[in-house]
C-alpha positions in Angstrom: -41.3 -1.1 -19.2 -37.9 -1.5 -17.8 -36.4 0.0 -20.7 -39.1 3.0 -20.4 -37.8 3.9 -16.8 -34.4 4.1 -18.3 -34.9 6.1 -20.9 -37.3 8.6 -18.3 -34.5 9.1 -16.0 -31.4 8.9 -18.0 -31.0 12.6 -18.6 -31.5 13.9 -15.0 -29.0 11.6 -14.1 -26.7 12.8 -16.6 -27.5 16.4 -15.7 -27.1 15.8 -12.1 -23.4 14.3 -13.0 -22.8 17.3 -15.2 -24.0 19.4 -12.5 -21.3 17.9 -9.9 -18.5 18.1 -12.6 -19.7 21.7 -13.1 -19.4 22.8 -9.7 -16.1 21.6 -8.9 -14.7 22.5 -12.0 -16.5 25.7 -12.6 -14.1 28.8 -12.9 -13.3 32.5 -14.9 -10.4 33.1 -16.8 -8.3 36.6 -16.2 -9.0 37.1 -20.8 -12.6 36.9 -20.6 -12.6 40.1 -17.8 -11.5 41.6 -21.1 -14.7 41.3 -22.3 -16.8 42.2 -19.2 -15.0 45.4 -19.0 -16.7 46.1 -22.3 -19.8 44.7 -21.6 -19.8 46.9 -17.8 -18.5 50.0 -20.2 -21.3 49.9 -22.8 -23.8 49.9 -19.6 -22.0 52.7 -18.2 -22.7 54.6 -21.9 -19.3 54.4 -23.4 -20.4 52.1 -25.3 -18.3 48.8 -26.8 -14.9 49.9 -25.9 -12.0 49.2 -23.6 -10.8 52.0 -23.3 -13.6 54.6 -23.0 -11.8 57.0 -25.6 -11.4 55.0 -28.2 -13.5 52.3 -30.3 -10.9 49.3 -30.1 -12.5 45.4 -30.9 -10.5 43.9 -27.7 -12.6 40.6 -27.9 -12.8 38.4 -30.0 -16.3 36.6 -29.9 -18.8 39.2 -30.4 -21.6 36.6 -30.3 -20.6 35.0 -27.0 -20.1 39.3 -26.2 -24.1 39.8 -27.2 -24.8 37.1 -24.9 -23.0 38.9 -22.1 -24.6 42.0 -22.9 -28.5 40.3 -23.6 -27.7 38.1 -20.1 -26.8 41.7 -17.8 -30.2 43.0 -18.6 -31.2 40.0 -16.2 -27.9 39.0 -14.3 -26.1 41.9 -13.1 -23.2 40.2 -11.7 -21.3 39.4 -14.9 -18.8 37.0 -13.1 -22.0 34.7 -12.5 -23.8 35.5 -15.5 -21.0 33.9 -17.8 -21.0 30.9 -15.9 -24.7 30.1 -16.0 -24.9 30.7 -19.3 -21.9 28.2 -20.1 -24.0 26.2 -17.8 -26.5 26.7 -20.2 -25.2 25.7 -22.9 -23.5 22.9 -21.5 -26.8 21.5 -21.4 -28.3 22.2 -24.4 -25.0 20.4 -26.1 -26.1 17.2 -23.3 -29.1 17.1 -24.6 -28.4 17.4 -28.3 -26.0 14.6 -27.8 -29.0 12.4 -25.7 -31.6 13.2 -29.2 -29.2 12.3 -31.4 -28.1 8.7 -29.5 -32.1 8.1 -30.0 -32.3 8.3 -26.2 -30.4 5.4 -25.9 -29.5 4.5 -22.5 -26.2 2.6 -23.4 -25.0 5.1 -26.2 -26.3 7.9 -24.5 -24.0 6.9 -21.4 -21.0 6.0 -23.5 -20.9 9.4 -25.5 -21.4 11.4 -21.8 -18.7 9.7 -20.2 -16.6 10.1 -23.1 -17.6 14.4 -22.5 -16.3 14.2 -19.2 -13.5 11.8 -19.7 -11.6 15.0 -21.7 -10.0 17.3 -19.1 -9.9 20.4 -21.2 -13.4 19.6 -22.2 -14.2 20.0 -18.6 -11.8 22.9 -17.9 -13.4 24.9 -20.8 -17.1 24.7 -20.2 -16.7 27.3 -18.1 -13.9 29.7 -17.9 -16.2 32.7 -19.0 -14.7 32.5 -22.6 -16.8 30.9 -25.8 -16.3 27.4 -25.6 -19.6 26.1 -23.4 -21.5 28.2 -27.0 -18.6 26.3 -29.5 -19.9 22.5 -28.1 -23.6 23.7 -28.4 -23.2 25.0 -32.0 -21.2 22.7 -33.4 -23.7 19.4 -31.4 -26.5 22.0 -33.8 -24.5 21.3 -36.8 -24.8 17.8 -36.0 -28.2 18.0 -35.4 -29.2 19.9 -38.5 -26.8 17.5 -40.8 -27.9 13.9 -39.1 -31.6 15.1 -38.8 -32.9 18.2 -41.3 -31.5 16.6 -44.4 -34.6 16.7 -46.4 -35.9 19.6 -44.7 -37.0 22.0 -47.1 -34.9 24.7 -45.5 -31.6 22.6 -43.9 -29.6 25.1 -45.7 -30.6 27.9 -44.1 -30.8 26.6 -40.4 -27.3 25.3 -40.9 -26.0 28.4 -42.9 -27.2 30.2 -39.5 -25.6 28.1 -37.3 -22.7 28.7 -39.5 -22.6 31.8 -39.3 -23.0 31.7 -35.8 -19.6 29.6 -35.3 -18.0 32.5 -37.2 -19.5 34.8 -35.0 -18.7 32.9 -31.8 -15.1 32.8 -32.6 -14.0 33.0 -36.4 -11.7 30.4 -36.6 -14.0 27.5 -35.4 -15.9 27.8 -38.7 -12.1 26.2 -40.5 -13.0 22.8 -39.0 -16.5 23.0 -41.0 -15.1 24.1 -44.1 -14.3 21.0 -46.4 -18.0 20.0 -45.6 -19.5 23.4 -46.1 -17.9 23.4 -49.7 -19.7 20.3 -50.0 -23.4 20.8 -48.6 -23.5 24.0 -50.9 -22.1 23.3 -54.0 -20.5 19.8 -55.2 -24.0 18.1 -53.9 -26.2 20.5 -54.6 -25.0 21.1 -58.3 -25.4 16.7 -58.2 -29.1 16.8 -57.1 -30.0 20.5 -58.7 -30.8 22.3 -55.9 -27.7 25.2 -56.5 -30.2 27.6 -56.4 -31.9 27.0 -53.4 -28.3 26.1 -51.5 -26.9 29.4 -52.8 -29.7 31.7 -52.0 -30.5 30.1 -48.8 -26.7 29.9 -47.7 -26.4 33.5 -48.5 -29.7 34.8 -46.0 -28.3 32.3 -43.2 -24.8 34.2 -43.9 -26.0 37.3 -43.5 -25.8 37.8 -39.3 -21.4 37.5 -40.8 -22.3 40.4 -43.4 -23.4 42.6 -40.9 -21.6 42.2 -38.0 -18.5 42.3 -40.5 -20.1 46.1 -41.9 -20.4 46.9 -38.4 -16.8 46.0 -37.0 -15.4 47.6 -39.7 -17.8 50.9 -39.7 -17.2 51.1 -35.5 -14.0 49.8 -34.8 -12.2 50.7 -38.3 -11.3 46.8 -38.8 -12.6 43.7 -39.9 -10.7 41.7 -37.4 -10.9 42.5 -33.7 -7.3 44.1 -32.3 -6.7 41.0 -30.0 -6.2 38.3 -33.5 -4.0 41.6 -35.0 -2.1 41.5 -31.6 -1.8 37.7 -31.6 -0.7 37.4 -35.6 0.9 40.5 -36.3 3.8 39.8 -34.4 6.7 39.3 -37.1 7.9 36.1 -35.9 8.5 33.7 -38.8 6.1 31.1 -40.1 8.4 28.2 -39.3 9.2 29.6 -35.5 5.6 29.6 -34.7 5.1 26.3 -36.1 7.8 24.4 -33.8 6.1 26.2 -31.3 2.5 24.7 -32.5 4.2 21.7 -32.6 5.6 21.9 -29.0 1.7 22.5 -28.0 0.9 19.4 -29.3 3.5 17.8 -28.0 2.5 19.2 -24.3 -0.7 18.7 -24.4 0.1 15.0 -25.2 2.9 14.5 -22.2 0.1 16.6 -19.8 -3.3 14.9 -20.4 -2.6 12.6 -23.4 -6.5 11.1 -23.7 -7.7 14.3 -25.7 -5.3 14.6 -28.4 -5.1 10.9 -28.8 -8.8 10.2 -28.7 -8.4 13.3 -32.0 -6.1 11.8 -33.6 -7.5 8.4 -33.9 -10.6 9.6 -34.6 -9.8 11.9 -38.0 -7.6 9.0 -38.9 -10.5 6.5 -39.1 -13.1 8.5 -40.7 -10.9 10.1 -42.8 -10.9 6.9 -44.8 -14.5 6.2 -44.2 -17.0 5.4 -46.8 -19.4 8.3 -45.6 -18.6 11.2 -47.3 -20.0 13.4 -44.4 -17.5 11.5 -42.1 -14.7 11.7 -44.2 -15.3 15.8 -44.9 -15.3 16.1 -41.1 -12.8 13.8 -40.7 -10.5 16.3 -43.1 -11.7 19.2 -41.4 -10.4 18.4 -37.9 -7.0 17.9 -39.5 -7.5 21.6 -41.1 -8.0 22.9 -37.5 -5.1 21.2 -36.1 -3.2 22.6 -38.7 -4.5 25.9 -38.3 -3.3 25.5 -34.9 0.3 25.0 -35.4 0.3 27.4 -37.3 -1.1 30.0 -35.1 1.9 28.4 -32.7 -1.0 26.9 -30.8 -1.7 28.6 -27.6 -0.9 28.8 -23.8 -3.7 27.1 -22.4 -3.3 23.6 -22.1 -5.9 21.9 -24.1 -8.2 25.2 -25.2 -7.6 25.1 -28.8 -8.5 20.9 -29.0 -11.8 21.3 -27.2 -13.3 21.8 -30.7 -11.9 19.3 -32.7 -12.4 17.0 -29.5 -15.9 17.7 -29.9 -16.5 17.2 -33.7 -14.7 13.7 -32.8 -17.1 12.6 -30.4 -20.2 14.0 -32.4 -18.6 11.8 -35.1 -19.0 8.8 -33.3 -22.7 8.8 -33.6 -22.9 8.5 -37.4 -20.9 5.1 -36.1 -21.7 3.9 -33.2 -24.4 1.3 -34.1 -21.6 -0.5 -36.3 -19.5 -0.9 -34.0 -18.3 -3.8 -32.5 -19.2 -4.9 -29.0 -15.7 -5.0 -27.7 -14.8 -2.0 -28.8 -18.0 -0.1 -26.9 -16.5 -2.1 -23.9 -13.5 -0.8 -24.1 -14.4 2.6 -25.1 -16.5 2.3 -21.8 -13.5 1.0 -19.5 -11.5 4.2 -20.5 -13.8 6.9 -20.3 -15.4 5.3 -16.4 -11.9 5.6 -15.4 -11.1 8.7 -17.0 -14.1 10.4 -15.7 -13.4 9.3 -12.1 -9.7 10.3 -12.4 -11.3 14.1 -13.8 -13.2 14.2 -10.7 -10.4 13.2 -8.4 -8.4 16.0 -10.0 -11.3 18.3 -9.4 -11.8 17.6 -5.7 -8.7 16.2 -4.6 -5.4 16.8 -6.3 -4.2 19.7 -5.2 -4.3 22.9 -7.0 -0.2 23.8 -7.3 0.5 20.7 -9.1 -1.5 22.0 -12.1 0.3 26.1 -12.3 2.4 27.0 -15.1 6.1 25.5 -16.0 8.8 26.9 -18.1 7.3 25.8 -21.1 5.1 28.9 -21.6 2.2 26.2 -21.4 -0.3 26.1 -18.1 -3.4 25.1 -16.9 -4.6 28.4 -16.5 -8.0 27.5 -14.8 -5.2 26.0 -12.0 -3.7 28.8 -11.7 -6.9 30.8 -11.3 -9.3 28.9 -9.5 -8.6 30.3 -5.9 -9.4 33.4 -7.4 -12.7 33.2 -9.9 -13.0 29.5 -9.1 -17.0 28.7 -8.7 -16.8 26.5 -5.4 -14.2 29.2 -3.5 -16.4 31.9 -4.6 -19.7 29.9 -3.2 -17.8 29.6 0.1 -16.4 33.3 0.3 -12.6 31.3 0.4 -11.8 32.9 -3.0 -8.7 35.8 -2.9 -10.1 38.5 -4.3 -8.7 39.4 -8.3 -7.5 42.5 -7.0 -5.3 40.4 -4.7 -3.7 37.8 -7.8 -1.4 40.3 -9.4 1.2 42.2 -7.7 1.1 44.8 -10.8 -2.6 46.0 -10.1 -1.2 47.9 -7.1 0.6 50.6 -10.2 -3.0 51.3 -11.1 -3.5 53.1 -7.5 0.1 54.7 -7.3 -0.7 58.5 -6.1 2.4 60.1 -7.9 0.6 59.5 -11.1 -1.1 62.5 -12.8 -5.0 62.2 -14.1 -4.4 62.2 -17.2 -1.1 59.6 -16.5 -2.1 56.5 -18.6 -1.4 53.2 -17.4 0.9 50.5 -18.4 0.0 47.5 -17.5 0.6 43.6 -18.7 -2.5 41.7 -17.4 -5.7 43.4 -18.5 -7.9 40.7 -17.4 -8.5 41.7 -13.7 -6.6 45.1 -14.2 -8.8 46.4 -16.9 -11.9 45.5 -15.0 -11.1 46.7 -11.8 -9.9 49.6 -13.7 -13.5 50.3 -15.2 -14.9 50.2 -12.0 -13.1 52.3 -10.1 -12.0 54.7 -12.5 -13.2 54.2 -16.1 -11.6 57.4 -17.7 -7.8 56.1 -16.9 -6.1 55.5 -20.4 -4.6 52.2 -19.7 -1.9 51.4 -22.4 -1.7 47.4 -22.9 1.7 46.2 -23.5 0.7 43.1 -25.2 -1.2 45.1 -27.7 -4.7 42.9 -27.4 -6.6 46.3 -27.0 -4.0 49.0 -28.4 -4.3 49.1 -31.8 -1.2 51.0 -32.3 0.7 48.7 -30.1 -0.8 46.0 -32.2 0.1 47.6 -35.5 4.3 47.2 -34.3 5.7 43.9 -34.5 7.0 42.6 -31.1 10.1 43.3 -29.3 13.1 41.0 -30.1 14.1 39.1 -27.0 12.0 36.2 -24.8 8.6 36.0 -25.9 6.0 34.0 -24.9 3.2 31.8 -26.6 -0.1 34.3 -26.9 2.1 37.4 -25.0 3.8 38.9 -27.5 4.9 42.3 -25.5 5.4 45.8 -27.6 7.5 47.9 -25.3 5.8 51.8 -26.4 8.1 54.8 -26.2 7.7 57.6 -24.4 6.7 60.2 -27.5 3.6 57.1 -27.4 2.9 57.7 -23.5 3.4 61.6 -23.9 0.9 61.8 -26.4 -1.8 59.9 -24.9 -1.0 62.4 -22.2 -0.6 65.5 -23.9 -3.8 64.0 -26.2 -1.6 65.5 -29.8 1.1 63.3 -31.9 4.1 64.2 -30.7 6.4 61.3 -31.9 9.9 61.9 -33.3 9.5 58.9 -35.7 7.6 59.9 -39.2 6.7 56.1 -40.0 5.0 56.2 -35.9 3.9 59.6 -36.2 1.3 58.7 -39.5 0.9 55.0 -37.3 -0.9 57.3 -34.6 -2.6 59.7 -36.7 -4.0 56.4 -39.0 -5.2 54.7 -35.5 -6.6 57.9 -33.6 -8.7 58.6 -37.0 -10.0 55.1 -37.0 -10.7 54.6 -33.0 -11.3 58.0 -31.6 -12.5 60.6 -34.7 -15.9 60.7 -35.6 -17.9 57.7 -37.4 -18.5 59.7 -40.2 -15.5 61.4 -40.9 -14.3 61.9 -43.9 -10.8 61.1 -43.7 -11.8 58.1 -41.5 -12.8 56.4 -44.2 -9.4 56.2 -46.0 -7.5 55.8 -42.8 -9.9 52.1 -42.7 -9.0 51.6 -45.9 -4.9 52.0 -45.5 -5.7 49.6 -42.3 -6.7 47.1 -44.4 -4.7 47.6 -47.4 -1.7 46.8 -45.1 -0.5 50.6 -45.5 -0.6 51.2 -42.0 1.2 47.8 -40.6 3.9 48.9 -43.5 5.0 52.0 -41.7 4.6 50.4 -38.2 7.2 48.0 -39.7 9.1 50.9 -41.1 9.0 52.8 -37.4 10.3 49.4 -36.0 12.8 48.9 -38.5 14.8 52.3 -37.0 14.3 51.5 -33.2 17.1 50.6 -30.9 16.6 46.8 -30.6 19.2 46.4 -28.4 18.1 48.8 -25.6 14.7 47.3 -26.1 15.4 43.4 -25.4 13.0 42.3 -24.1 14.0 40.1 -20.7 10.9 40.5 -19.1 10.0 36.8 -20.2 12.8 35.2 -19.5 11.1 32.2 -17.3 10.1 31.0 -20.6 12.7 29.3 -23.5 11.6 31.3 -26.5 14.0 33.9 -28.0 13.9 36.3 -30.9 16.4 38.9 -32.2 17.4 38.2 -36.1 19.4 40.4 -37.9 16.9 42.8 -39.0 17.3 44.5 -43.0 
């Protein structure tokens, strides 16, 4: 009976802990106002764009974007809309977590405290980006890999939720590939069900298939501008992987629990008996890899809230074997860690946690008077006009209507932007929703994790203005023309469809790389980013 009063009220309490961690915790990052602005523009008619003249992919979650844009017809504030619905999901992941720990008040308890125990974790539920949907699809995985085994149609339901990790952010799906490989064809072609994995696979997969047709039909491109911005930046394999590796490093020196509680983790299963374990095991080493690779990113802790998560879901398959000292212990650390998170959220205060010379910050720190949840429920927020000094160039009266705008944060900017005045060209230095800017490598000079800053000439700013190519450069001159065909000529025409085919086929990133080849590097240094240790000027052939 005892035990039945437990298990009754085990989740509310848990929810009502979430709850408090949510509200102190709870803020918006300046990237996702990237993706209101095209949510707010698509409701204004313009449809999905940034900039209302041209078809540019400036986000890159289009199923976390489709939940925006489903969510407005209901919520018309987007700034609270995101939240709830990380909210939301924040929940559904909870409760996931609760079936799969068989209600069990002292598992159940463990694997919470261990949720909130992880700063980034905490930091990222909200934030307005993907992650709150990440936790709840990959706790589904989980779900549909523990519990639909013999279900007649587990491929499908986890080929869907598959798909939609691709959709949510396509590099998630990397961690989930080793076991993929495995549920679909070494075990199926074992127990002769190939067929049925194969076609079922295939019909989960198809939500990829045609978002993919539809990305490339409407924006020109297969991969949204901001991962072209972000990649395409010419800096050598090995210079972004010291950087990855400095991430790493960071992250460890800043809030040490996450990457350690990781790293243990895919160490032990990765030499467990359970196949399912060990795949996952493999994968969260793939991700991490992927990740200094990528040179990791400027958040603290953003990019290891996914493998953090696939290392706590892990723990269930082995929980029940494990010892009861170790539960103690894992117990000790996460009651104290959780406390520690809360003391951070409620009492530390907010300068400690701003950025450092690193390039690497706690961005929801460094935000949080402005979109923070709690501020914002008090009216003690500053308003995001008011965080960057730069927004003030969008107002500057000496500037002609048909002046574009340069600007380096488009979070805020670009938002207010839509609001106010939604026709403004705004040109984005950083490239995450130019495509031309994105096509050019980056300027030699300082650079900075995630801002990689293309300096655009003034033939690029005069034709915007003068709306006809008028750059000196032949290689930038077919650049434009290749871009304005894919993001501004009609669907349909006819030489559209070859200009998305020389995008693809890397024709058009050759003579952006040509163009860049003949600039004046040394007049174009970029200093700009000099707070930050990173430096870039080879000796270009």
């Amino acid at each position: 009976m005892h035990d039945f009063s437990v298990k009754r009220f085990l989740f509310p309490i848990a929810l009502l802990f979430l709850s408090i961690y949510f509200l102190f915790s709870a803020w918006v990052a300046d990237d996702a106002y990237i993706t209101f602005r095209t949510v707010e523009n698509f409701y204004q008619g313009y449809g999905l764009r940034w900039n209302i003249i041209e078809r540019v992919q400036s986000y890159t979650h289009p199923l976390w974007m489709i939940n925006l844009l489903i969510g407005k017809l209901f919520i018309d504030d987007i700034y609270y809309l995101s939240l709830l619905l990380s909210f939301i999901y924040s929940i559904l992941t909870l409760y996931i977590l609760y079936i799969l720990t068989d209600k069990k008040p002292l598992y159940f308890s463990l694997y919470f405290l261990l949720f909130i125990s992880s700063k980034p974790v905490l930091d990222f539920m909200s934030s307005g980006l993907e992650n709150s949907l990440s936790y709840f699809l990959i706790a589904l995985f989980f779900y549909s890999l523990l519990r639909l085994r013999n279900y007649k149609y587990f491929y499908l339901i986890t080929s869907i939720i598959l798909s939609c990790m691709f959709l949510t952010r396509m590099d998630l799906i990397i961690a989930f590939l080793p076991i993929a490989m495995y549920l679909y064809f070494y075990q199926p072609i074992k127990i002769n069900t190939l067929k049925s994995s194969i076609w079922q696979g295939f019909l989960g997969f198809l939500p990829v298939v045609f978002w993919s047709l539809f990305a490339i039909y409407y924006y020109g491109s297969f991969f949204a501008n901001s991962v072209i911005a972000k990649t395409n930046t010419g800096l050598p394999l090995v210079i972004l992987q010291g950087q990855g590796i400095q991430f790493l490093y960071a992250n460890l020196i800043y809030e040490p629990y996450t990457i350690i509680f990781i790293t243990i983790t895919a160490l032990c299963f990765i030499f467990s008996k359970n196949i399912y374990s060990k795949l996952l095991a493999i994968g969260i080493v793939l991700y991490i890899l992927y990740v200094v690779n990528v040179g990791g990113d400027y958040m603290y802790g953003r990019f290891l809230t996914t493998p953090f998560i696939i290392s706590l879901l892990l723990l269930t398959i082995y929980i029940k074997q494990a010892s009861q000292n170790f539960i103690r212990l894992l117990f000790f650390i996460s009651i104290f860690l959780a406390i520690f998170n809360l003391y951070q959220y409620t009492t530390k205060h907010i300068s400690s946690f701003e950025i450092n010379s690193t390039g690497f910050a706690d961005e929801r720190a460094f935000y949080y008077r402005t979109t923070g949840l709690l501020p914002n429920l008090l009216n003690q927020n500053i308003s995001i006009a008011d965080h960057f000094s730069e927004t003030v160039t969008m107002f500057d009266s000496e500037l002609a209507d048909n002046d574009p705008v340069l600007l380096y944060n488009m979070g805020f900017n670009g938002y207010i932007a839509s609001q106010v005045f939604p026709e403004k060209y705004i040109v984005d230095s950083l490239g995450l929703t130019n495509a031309y800017l994105a096509a050019h490598p980056i300027n030699y000079g300082y650079w900075r994790i995630g801002h990689f800053r293309r300096e655009p000439s003034l033939g690029y700013i005069n034709s915007i203005k003068l709306n006809r190519n008028v750059l000196s450069s032949t290689h930038d001159h077919y650049v434009y023309e290749q871009v304005k065909l894919l993001s501004q000529a009609p669907l349909n025409e006819k030489h559209r469809f070859k200009a998305i085919i020389n995008w693809h086929n890397g024709t058009t990133f050759a003579a952006a790389e040509k163009a860049f080849a003949e600039y004046p590097h040394d007049l174009l240094i970029n200093h700009s980013q000099a707070d930050f240790k990173n430096y870039w000027y080879p000796k270009y052939k």
